[in-house]
Amino acid sequence: MPVPHLTHALNAPTLDLEKRILAAKPTIEHWFRKQWQHHTVPFYCSVDLRNSGFKLAPVDTNLFPGGFNNLNPTFIPLCIQAMMIAVEKICPNAHNVLLIPENHTRNVFYLQNIAMLQSIMQQAGMNIRIGSLLPDLDQPLPVLLPNGDSLLLEPVQREGNRLFTRDFDPCAILLNNDLSGGIPEILQNLEQIIIPPLHAGWATRRKSWHFSAYDNVAQDFADLIGIDPWLINPYFISCGKVDFHEKEGLDCVAAGVNEILHLIREKYAQYGISEKPFVICKADSGTYGMGIMSIKDGAELYKLNRKQRNKMATIKEGLVVKNVLVQEGVHTFESIHQAVAEPVIYMIDRHVVGGFYRVHTGRGIDENLNAPGMHFVPLAFDTTCMQTDPTARPDAAPNRFYTYGVIARLALLASAIELERYLQTPLPVLAEV
């Protein structure tokens, strides 16, 4: 696979960033090791990055990653090894694990992700069964996948405080379901360990909480290697009590847009950047590219037509958007075959295990790429994200991938801190599945 190239050559800020990260590799790796002595690393994670050529930053972090099928097969052994470490740390006696996916029986690409995740865990030495939360599933459901793999979705049952499937009593529950619609009662108060924890789901989690934690991480890292934290950190604010249908709460969002645009313009002037700044308005929770728009002036919010308001008003599971994250937009100047691309980095435990480029032929450099029409190209790593090439340019593929891995791990650390901060958040409960 060809590696996407920057349509604009790296200019001074990011080229200097990559140089500093490469030169400080021993210091950085020591710093990360110290951080993991004080914080519990999430079980697994994926991070969406954007590389503008003058800024490299995470724009979203997913604690229930759904694209393991998009990873380069060459690096599956890394996944297996990292999975062994992750399970041993969280549940050392795990032998039987019940994997609970999203209720996406018709999304075959997502189900291929589940098949790959199941395979990785089996190769790591565990018995894995797939327990579905589909409310009308009362018999095992075999699913044939386009790549020739197959899955068996089994209805979950509960007895007392234990969850199980037919003839299978797991010691741990692995969620690949982000709980956007709330936490089903069947998952509440189990004696089995649940990974990730229930409060990591979108029923309780907020993106603004994550980026608040990332603010602190980015500042500490910037002090460590002597850079401007803005180079790796997007500005943001959050607004509550928003209703796009009724046009309520838009004053907060519009003011936030204009405030962040002002801050961006100041930074662009400082670094001599001529690009037009923009912000991303998106739901403060949830995934799948829903409830998100690119905007260049707060006044645009008052001119949205009904279709645009409807798009912003609801997200996955039909949930109404009430809280909005207003985030600095980071251009992507990476492209492959003349289509814009952004890297998505995958981690199991604290180990980077690969990633892929999200590619969209119908979107621009200042738009969200996680949208209908996207397709995936695996990151064609010649080496892992840990093996740099000191004889090559800072933006050579292995060096760029190492830098991506560093920034992704900063987001991973922010997720660990975020989960610690909000551990006591009350959990909303859904009706019994």
Coordinates of N, CA and C in Angstrom, one line a residue, residues 4-217:
P4 N 0.3 7.6 2.3 CA -0.2 9.0 2.0 C 0.9 10.0 2.2
H5 N 0.9 11.0 1.3 CA 1.9 12.0 1.4 C 1.3 13.3 1.7
L6 N 2.1 14.3 2.2 CA 1.6 15.6 2.5 C 1.5 16.4 1.2
T7 N 0.3 16.9 1.0 CA 0.1 17.7 -0.2 C 0.8 19.1 -0.1
H8 N 1.1 19.5 1.1 CA 1.9 20.7 1.4 C 3.1 20.2 2.1
A9 N 4.3 20.6 1.8 CA 5.5 20.2 2.5 C 5.4 20.7 3.9
L10 N 6.0 19.9 4.8 CA 6.0 20.3 6.2 C 6.7 21.6 6.3
N11 N 6.1 22.6 7.0 CA 6.7 23.8 7.3 C 7.3 23.8 8.7
A12 N 7.8 25.0 9.1 CA 8.7 25.0 10.3 C 8.1 24.4 11.5
P13 N 6.8 24.7 11.9 CA 6.3 24.3 13.2 C 6.3 22.7 13.3
T14 N 5.7 22.0 12.4 CA 5.6 20.6 12.5 C 6.9 19.9 12.2
L15 N 7.7 20.4 11.3 CA 9.0 19.8 11.1 C 9.9 19.9 12.3
D16 N 9.8 21.0 13.0 CA 10.5 21.2 14.3 C 9.9 20.3 15.3
L17 N 8.6 20.1 15.3 CA 8.0 19.2 16.3 C 8.5 17.8 16.1
E18 N 8.5 17.3 14.9 CA 9.0 15.9 14.6 C 10.5 15.8 15.0
K19 N 11.3 16.8 14.7 CA 12.7 16.8 15.0 C 12.9 16.7 16.5
R20 N 12.1 17.4 17.3 CA 12.2 17.4 18.7 C 11.8 16.1 19.3
I21 N 10.7 15.5 18.8 CA 10.2 14.2 19.3 C 11.2 13.1 19.0
L22 N 11.8 13.1 17.8 CA 12.8 12.1 17.5 C 14.0 12.3 18.3
A23 N 14.5 13.5 18.5 CA 15.7 13.7 19.3 C 15.5 13.4 20.8
A24 N 14.2 13.5 21.3 CA 13.9 13.2 22.7 C 13.4 11.8 22.9
K25 N 13.5 10.9 22.0 CA 12.9 9.6 22.2 C 13.2 8.9 23.5
P26 N 14.5 8.9 24.0 CA 14.7 8.2 25.3 C 14.0 8.9 26.4
T27 N 14.0 10.3 26.4 CA 13.3 11.0 27.4 C 11.8 10.8 27.4
I28 N 11.2 10.7 26.1 CA 9.8 10.5 26.0 C 9.4 9.1 26.5
E29 N 10.1 8.1 26.1 CA 9.8 6.7 26.5 C 9.9 6.6 28.0
H30 N 10.9 7.2 28.6 CA 11.0 7.1 30.0 C 9.9 7.8 30.7
W31 N 9.4 9.0 30.1 CA 8.3 9.7 30.7 C 7.0 8.9 30.6
F32 N 6.8 8.2 29.5 CA 5.6 7.4 29.4 C 5.7 6.2 30.4
R33 N 6.8 5.6 30.6 CA 6.9 4.5 31.6 C 6.5 5.0 33.0
K34 N 7.0 6.2 33.3 CA 6.6 6.8 34.6 C 5.1 7.1 34.7
Q35 N 4.5 7.5 33.6 CA 3.1 7.8 33.7 C 2.3 6.6 33.9
W36 N 2.7 5.4 33.3 CA 1.9 4.2 33.5 C 2.2 3.6 34.9
Q37 N 3.1 4.1 35.6 CA 3.2 3.7 37.0 C 2.2 4.3 37.9
H38 N 1.6 5.4 37.4 CA 0.6 6.1 38.2 C -0.8 6.1 37.7
H39 N -1.0 5.6 36.5 CA -2.3 5.6 35.8 C -2.6 4.2 35.2
T40 N -3.8 3.8 35.3 CA -4.2 2.5 34.7 C -4.5 2.7 33.2
V41 N -3.8 2.0 32.4 CA -4.0 2.2 30.9 C -5.3 1.6 30.5
P42 N -6.1 2.2 29.6 CA -7.3 1.6 29.1 C -7.0 0.3 28.4
F43 N -7.9 -0.6 28.3 CA -7.7 -2.0 27.7 C -7.3 -1.9 26.3
Y44 N -8.1 -1.1 25.5 CA -7.7 -0.8 24.1 C -8.3 0.5 23.7
C45 N -7.8 1.0 22.6 CA -8.2 2.4 22.2 C -7.8 2.7 20.8
S46 N -8.5 3.6 20.1 CA -8.1 4.1 18.8 C -8.2 5.6 18.9
V47 N -7.3 6.3 18.1 CA -7.2 7.7 18.1 C -7.2 8.2 16.7
D48 N -8.1 9.2 16.4 CA -8.1 9.8 15.1 C -7.1 11.0 15.2
L49 N -6.2 11.1 14.3 CA -5.2 12.2 14.2 C -5.5 13.0 13.0
R50 N -5.0 14.3 13.0 CA -5.0 15.1 11.8 C -3.7 15.8 11.7
N51 N -3.1 15.7 10.5 CA -1.8 16.3 10.3 C -1.9 17.4 9.2
S52 N -1.8 18.6 9.7 CA -2.0 19.8 8.8 C -0.7 20.2 8.1
G53 N 0.4 19.6 8.5 CA 1.7 20.1 8.0 C 2.3 21.2 8.9
F54 N 1.4 21.9 9.7 CA 1.9 22.8 10.7 C 1.3 22.5 12.1
K55 N 0.5 21.4 12.2 CA 0.0 21.0 13.5 C -0.4 19.5 13.4
L56 N -0.1 18.8 14.4 CA -0.5 17.4 14.5 C -1.2 17.1 15.8
A57 N -2.5 16.7 15.7 CA -3.2 16.6 17.0 C -4.3 15.6 16.9
P58 N -4.7 15.0 18.0 CA -5.8 14.1 18.1 C -7.1 14.9 18.0
V59 N -8.1 14.3 17.3 CA -9.4 15.0 17.3 C -10.5 14.1 17.8
D60 N -10.2 12.9 18.1 CA -11.2 12.0 18.7 C -10.5 10.7 19.2
T61 N -11.0 10.2 20.3 CA -10.5 9.0 21.0 C -11.6 8.1 21.3
N62 N -11.5 6.8 20.8 CA -12.5 5.8 21.0 C -12.0 4.7 21.9
L63 N -12.7 4.5 23.0 CA -12.4 3.4 23.9 C -13.0 2.1 23.6
F64 N -13.8 2.0 22.5 CA -14.4 0.8 22.0 C -14.1 0.7 20.5
P65 N -12.8 0.5 20.1 CA -12.4 0.6 18.7 C -13.1 -0.5 17.9
G66 N -13.5 -0.1 16.7 CA -14.3 -1.0 15.8 C -13.7 -1.2 14.5
G67 N -12.3 -1.2 14.4 CA -11.7 -1.3 13.1 C -10.5 -2.3 13.1
F68 N -10.5 -3.3 13.9 CA -9.3 -4.2 14.0 C -9.2 -4.9 12.6
N69 N -10.2 -5.1 11.9 CA -10.1 -5.7 10.6 C -9.4 -4.9 9.5
N70 N -9.2 -3.6 9.8 CA -8.5 -2.7 8.9 C -7.0 -2.6 9.1
L71 N -6.5 -3.3 10.2 CA -5.1 -3.3 10.5 C -4.3 -4.1 9.5
N72 N -3.0 -3.7 9.3 CA -2.1 -4.5 8.4 C -1.9 -5.9 9.0
P73 N -2.2 -7.0 8.3 CA -2.1 -8.3 8.8 C -0.7 -8.6 9.4
T74 N 0.3 -7.9 8.8 CA 1.7 -8.2 9.2 C 1.9 -7.9 10.7
F75 N 1.0 -7.0 11.3 CA 1.2 -6.6 12.7 C 0.2 -7.3 13.6
I76 N -0.5 -8.3 13.2 CA -1.4 -9.0 14.1 C -0.6 -9.7 15.2
P77 N 0.6 -10.2 15.0 CA 1.4 -10.8 16.1 C 1.6 -9.7 17.2
L78 N 1.8 -8.5 16.8 CA 1.9 -7.4 17.9 C 0.6 -7.3 18.7
C79 N -0.5 -7.4 18.0 CA -1.8 -7.4 18.7 C -1.9 -8.5 19.7
I80 N -1.5 -9.7 19.2 CA -1.6 -10.9 20.1 C -0.8 -10.7 21.4
Q81 N 0.5 -10.3 21.2 CA 1.3 -10.1 22.3 C 0.8 -9.0 23.3
A82 N 0.3 -7.9 22.7 CA -0.2 -6.8 23.5 C -1.5 -7.3 24.2
M83 N -2.3 -8.1 23.6 CA -3.5 -8.6 24.2 C -3.1 -9.5 25.4
M84 N -2.1 -10.3 25.3 CA -1.7 -11.2 26.4 C -1.3 -10.3 27.6
I85 N -0.6 -9.2 27.3 CA -0.2 -8.3 28.4 C -1.4 -7.6 29.0
A86 N -2.4 -7.2 28.2 CA -3.5 -6.4 28.7 C -4.4 -7.3 29.6
V87 N -4.6 -8.6 29.1 CA -5.5 -9.4 29.9 C -4.8 -9.8 31.2
E88 N -3.5 -10.1 31.1 CA -2.8 -10.5 32.4 C -2.9 -9.4 33.4
K89 N -2.8 -8.1 33.0 CA -2.8 -7.0 33.9 C -4.2 -6.8 34.6
I90 N -5.2 -7.0 33.7 CA -6.6 -6.6 34.2 C -7.3 -7.8 34.8
C91 N -7.1 -9.0 34.2 CA -7.8 -10.2 34.7 C -6.9 -11.4 34.5
P92 N -5.9 -11.5 35.4 CA -4.8 -12.6 35.1 C -5.4 -14.0 35.1
N93 N -6.6 -14.2 35.7 CA -7.1 -15.6 35.6 C -8.1 -15.8 34.5
A94 N -8.2 -14.8 33.6 CA -9.1 -14.9 32.5 C -8.8 -16.1 31.6
H95 N -9.8 -16.9 31.4 CA -9.7 -18.1 30.5 C -10.9 -18.1 29.5
N96 N -12.1 -17.9 30.0 CA -13.3 -17.7 29.2 C -13.7 -16.2 29.2
V97 N -13.8 -15.7 28.0 CA -14.2 -14.2 27.9 C -15.4 -14.1 27.0
L98 N -16.4 -13.4 27.4 CA -17.5 -13.1 26.6 C -17.4 -11.7 26.0
L99 N -17.4 -11.7 24.7 CA -17.2 -10.5 23.9 C -18.6 -10.0 23.5
I100 N -19.0 -8.8 23.9 CA -20.3 -8.2 23.6 C -20.1 -7.1 22.5
P101 N -20.6 -7.3 21.3 CA -20.4 -6.3 20.3 C -21.6 -5.3 20.2
E102 N -21.5 -4.4 19.3 CA -22.7 -3.5 18.9 C -23.8 -4.4 18.3
N103 N -25.0 -3.9 18.2 CA -26.1 -4.6 17.6 C -26.1 -4.3 16.1
H104 N -25.0 -4.5 15.4 CA -24.9 -4.2 14.0 C -24.9 -5.5 13.2
T105 N -26.0 -6.2 13.2 CA -26.0 -7.5 12.4 C -25.9 -7.3 10.9
R106 N -26.2 -6.1 10.4 CA -26.1 -5.8 9.0 C -24.9 -5.1 8.6
N107 N -24.1 -4.7 9.5 CA -22.8 -4.0 9.2 C -21.7 -5.0 9.1
V108 N -21.5 -5.6 7.9 CA -20.6 -6.7 7.8 C -19.1 -6.3 8.1
F109 N -18.8 -5.0 7.8 CA -17.4 -4.5 8.1 C -17.2 -4.5 9.6
Y110 N -18.2 -4.0 10.3 CA -18.0 -4.0 11.8 C -17.9 -5.4 12.3
L111 N -18.7 -6.3 11.8 CA -18.6 -7.7 12.2 C -17.3 -8.4 11.9
Q112 N -16.7 -7.9 10.8 CA -15.3 -8.4 10.4 C -14.3 -8.0 11.5
N113 N -14.6 -6.8 12.0 CA -13.8 -6.3 13.2 C -13.9 -7.2 14.4
I114 N -15.2 -7.6 14.6 CA -15.4 -8.6 15.8 C -14.7 -9.9 15.5
A115 N -14.8 -10.4 14.3 CA -14.1 -11.6 14.0 C -12.6 -11.5 14.2
M116 N -12.0 -10.4 13.8 CA -10.6 -10.2 14.0 C -10.2 -10.1 15.5
L117 N -11.0 -9.4 16.2 CA -10.8 -9.2 17.7 C -10.9 -10.6 18.3
Q118 N -11.9 -11.4 17.9 CA -12.1 -12.7 18.5 C -10.8 -13.6 18.2
S119 N -10.3 -13.5 17.0 CA -9.2 -14.3 16.6 C -7.9 -13.9 17.4
I120 N -7.7 -12.5 17.5 CA -6.6 -12.1 18.3 C -6.6 -12.6 19.7
M121 N -7.8 -12.6 20.4 CA -7.9 -13.1 21.7 C -7.8 -14.6 21.8
Q122 N -8.3 -15.3 20.8 CA -8.1 -16.7 20.8 C -6.6 -17.1 20.6
Q123 N -5.9 -16.3 19.8 CA -4.4 -16.6 19.6 C -3.7 -16.2 20.9
A124 N -4.3 -15.3 21.7 CA -3.6 -14.9 22.9 C -3.9 -15.9 24.0
G125 N -4.7 -17.0 23.7 CA -4.9 -18.1 24.6 C -6.1 -18.1 25.4
M126 N -7.2 -17.5 24.9 CA -8.5 -17.4 25.6 C -9.6 -18.1 24.8
N127 N -10.6 -18.6 25.5 CA -11.8 -19.0 24.9 C -12.7 -17.8 24.8
I128 N -13.2 -17.6 23.6 CA -14.0 -16.4 23.3 C -15.3 -16.8 22.7
R129 N -16.4 -16.3 23.3 CA -17.7 -16.5 22.7 C -18.3 -15.0 22.5
I130 N -19.2 -14.9 21.5 CA -19.8 -13.6 21.2 C -21.2 -13.5 21.7
G131 N -21.5 -12.7 22.7 CA -22.8 -12.6 23.3 C -23.5 -11.3 22.8
S132 N -24.6 -11.5 22.2 CA -25.3 -10.4 21.6 C -26.4 -9.8 22.5
L133 N -26.6 -8.5 22.5 CA -27.6 -7.8 23.3 C -28.9 -7.5 22.4
L134 N -28.9 -8.1 21.2 CA -30.1 -8.0 20.4 C -31.4 -8.4 21.2
P135 N -32.4 -7.6 21.3 CA -33.5 -7.9 22.2 C -34.3 -9.1 21.7
D136 N -34.3 -9.4 20.4 CA -35.2 -10.4 19.8 C -34.4 -11.7 19.5
L137 N -33.2 -11.8 19.9 CA -32.3 -12.9 19.6 C -32.5 -14.0 20.7
D138 N -33.1 -15.1 20.4 CA -33.3 -16.2 21.4 C -32.6 -17.5 21.0
Q139 N -32.0 -17.5 19.8 CA -31.2 -18.7 19.4 C -29.9 -18.2 18.8
P140 N -28.8 -19.0 18.9 CA -27.6 -18.6 18.2 C -27.8 -18.3 16.8
L141 N -27.1 -17.2 16.3 CA -27.3 -16.7 15.0 C -25.9 -16.8 14.2
P142 N -25.7 -17.7 13.3 CA -24.5 -17.7 12.5 C -24.5 -16.6 11.5
V143 N -23.4 -15.9 11.3 CA -23.3 -14.8 10.3 C -22.1 -15.1 9.4
L144 N -22.3 -15.2 8.1 CA -21.2 -15.4 7.2 C -20.7 -14.1 6.7
L145 N -19.4 -13.9 6.7 CA -18.8 -12.6 6.4 C -18.2 -12.6 5.0
P146 N -18.1 -11.5 4.3 CA -17.7 -11.4 2.9 C -16.2 -12.0 2.7
N147 N -15.4 -11.9 3.8 CA -14.0 -12.4 3.6 C -13.9 -13.9 3.9
G148 N -15.1 -14.6 4.1 CA -15.0 -16.0 4.3 C -15.1 -16.4 5.7
D149 N -14.9 -15.4 6.7 CA -15.0 -15.7 8.1 C -16.5 -15.9 8.5
S150 N -16.7 -16.4 9.6 CA -18.1 -16.5 10.1 C -18.1 -16.2 11.6
L151 N -19.2 -15.8 12.1 CA -19.4 -15.5 13.5 C -20.6 -16.2 14.0
L152 N -20.6 -16.5 15.3 CA -21.8 -17.1 15.9 C -22.2 -16.1 17.0
L153 N -23.3 -15.4 16.8 CA -23.8 -14.5 17.8 C -24.8 -15.3 18.7
E154 N -24.6 -15.2 20.0 CA -25.4 -16.0 20.9 C -26.1 -15.1 21.9
P155 N -27.3 -15.4 22.2 CA -28.1 -14.6 23.2 C -27.5 -14.7 24.6
V156 N -27.3 -13.5 25.2 CA -26.8 -13.5 26.6 C -27.9 -13.8 27.6
Q157 N -27.5 -14.5 28.7 CA -28.4 -14.7 29.8 C -27.8 -14.3 31.1
R158 N -28.6 -14.1 32.1 CA -28.1 -13.7 33.4 C -28.8 -14.5 34.5
E159 N -28.0 -14.9 35.4 CA -28.5 -15.6 36.6 C -27.8 -15.1 37.8
G160 N -28.5 -14.4 38.7 CA -27.9 -13.8 39.8 C -27.1 -12.6 39.3
N161 N -25.8 -12.6 39.6 CA -24.9 -11.5 39.2 C -23.9 -12.0 38.2
R162 N -24.2 -13.0 37.4 CA -23.3 -13.5 36.4 C -24.0 -13.5 35.0
L163 N -23.2 -13.2 34.0 CA -23.7 -13.2 32.6 C -23.1 -14.4 32.0
F164 N -23.8 -15.0 31.1 CA -23.3 -16.2 30.4 C -24.1 -16.5 29.1
T165 N -23.6 -17.4 28.3 CA -24.3 -17.9 27.2 C -24.4 -19.4 27.4
R166 N -25.1 -20.0 26.5 CA -25.4 -21.5 26.6 C -24.0 -22.2 26.8
D167 N -23.9 -23.0 27.9 CA -22.7 -23.8 28.1 C -21.4 -23.0 28.2
F168 N -21.5 -21.8 28.5 CA -20.3 -21.0 28.6 C -20.4 -20.0 29.7
D169 N -19.6 -20.1 30.7 CA -19.6 -19.3 31.9 C -18.3 -18.5 31.9
P170 N -18.3 -17.2 31.5 CA -17.1 -16.4 31.4 C -16.6 -15.8 32.7
C171 N -15.3 -15.6 32.8 CA -14.8 -15.0 34.0 C -14.6 -13.5 33.8
A172 N -14.7 -13.0 32.5 CA -14.6 -11.6 32.2 C -15.5 -11.3 31.0
I173 N -16.0 -10.0 31.0 CA -16.8 -9.5 29.9 C -16.0 -8.4 29.1
L174 N -15.8 -8.6 27.8 CA -15.2 -7.6 27.0 C -16.2 -6.9 26.2
L175 N -16.3 -5.5 26.4 CA -17.3 -4.7 25.6 C -16.6 -4.2 24.4
N176 N -17.3 -4.4 23.2 CA -17.0 -3.7 22.0 C -18.2 -2.9 21.6
N177 N -19.0 -2.5 22.6 CA -20.2 -1.8 22.5 C -20.1 -0.5 23.3
D178 N -20.2 0.6 22.6 CA -19.9 1.9 23.3 C -21.1 2.4 24.2
L179 N -22.2 1.6 24.3 CA -23.3 2.0 25.2 C -23.8 3.4 25.0
S180 N -23.9 3.8 23.7 CA -24.4 5.1 23.4 C -25.9 5.3 23.9
G181 N -26.6 4.2 23.9 CA -28.0 4.4 24.3 C -28.3 4.2 25.7
G182 N -27.2 4.1 26.5 CA -27.4 3.8 28.0 C -26.9 2.4 28.3
I183 N -26.9 2.1 29.6 CA -26.3 0.9 30.1 C -27.5 -0.1 30.4
P184 N -27.6 -1.2 29.6 CA -28.7 -2.1 29.9 C -28.6 -2.7 31.3
E185 N -29.8 -2.9 31.9 CA -29.8 -3.5 33.3 C -29.1 -4.8 33.4
I186 N -29.0 -5.6 32.3 CA -28.4 -6.9 32.3 C -26.9 -6.8 32.5
L187 N -26.3 -5.6 32.3 CA -24.9 -5.4 32.5 C -24.6 -4.8 33.9
Q188 N -25.6 -4.4 34.6 CA -25.4 -3.7 35.9 C -25.1 -4.7 37.0
N189 N -24.1 -4.3 37.9 CA -23.8 -5.0 39.1 C -23.4 -6.5 38.9
L190 N -22.6 -6.7 37.9 CA -22.1 -8.1 37.7 C -20.9 -8.4 38.6
E191 N -20.8 -9.6 39.0 CA -19.6 -10.0 39.7 C -18.4 -10.2 38.8
Q192 N -18.6 -10.4 37.6 CA -17.5 -10.6 36.6 C -16.9 -9.2 36.3
I193 N -15.6 -9.2 36.0 CA -15.0 -8.0 35.6 C -15.5 -7.6 34.2
I194 N -15.7 -6.3 34.0 CA -16.2 -5.8 32.7 C -15.1 -4.8 32.2
I195 N -14.6 -5.1 31.0 CA -13.6 -4.3 30.4 C -14.0 -3.8 29.0
P196 N -13.8 -2.5 28.7 CA -13.6 -1.4 29.5 C -14.7 -1.3 30.6
P197 N -14.5 -0.5 31.6 CA -15.6 -0.3 32.6 C -16.8 0.4 32.0
L198 N -17.9 0.2 32.6 CA -19.2 0.7 32.1 C -19.1 2.2 32.0
H199 N -18.5 2.9 32.8 CA -18.4 4.4 32.8 C -17.6 4.9 31.6
A200 N -16.9 4.0 30.9 CA -16.2 4.4 29.7 C -17.1 4.6 28.5
G201 N -18.3 4.1 28.6 CA -19.2 4.2 27.5 C -19.8 5.6 27.3
W202 N -20.4 5.9 26.1 CA -20.9 7.2 25.8 C -22.2 7.5 26.6
A203 N -22.7 6.5 27.4 CA -23.9 6.9 28.2 C -23.4 7.9 29.3
T204 N -22.2 7.8 29.7 CA -21.7 8.7 30.7 C -20.6 9.6 30.3
R205 N -19.8 9.1 29.3 CA -18.5 9.8 28.9 C -18.8 11.1 28.1
R206 N -18.0 12.1 28.2 CA -18.1 13.3 27.4 C -16.7 13.6 26.7
K207 N -16.8 14.0 25.5 CA -15.5 14.3 24.8 C -14.8 15.5 25.4
S208 N -15.6 16.4 25.9 CA -15.0 17.6 26.6 C -14.2 17.2 27.8
W209 N -14.7 16.1 28.5 CA -13.9 15.6 29.7 C -12.6 15.1 29.2
H210 N -12.6 14.3 28.1 CA -11.4 13.8 27.5 C -10.4 14.9 27.2
F211 N -10.9 15.9 26.4 CA -9.9 17.0 26.0 C -9.5 17.9 27.1
S212 N -10.3 17.9 28.2 CA -9.8 18.6 29.4 C -8.6 17.9 30.0
A213 N -8.7 16.6 30.1 CA -7.6 15.8 30.5 C -6.4 15.9 29.6
Y214 N -6.7 15.9 28.3 CA -5.6 16.0 27.3 C -4.9 17.4 27.4
D215 N -5.6 18.4 27.7 CA -5.0 19.7 28.0 C -3.8 19.6 28.9
N216 N -4.0 18.9 30.0 CA -3.0 18.8 31.0 C -1.8 17.9 30.5
V217 N -2.2 16.8 29.8 CA -1.2 15.9 29.3 C -0.3 16.6 28.3

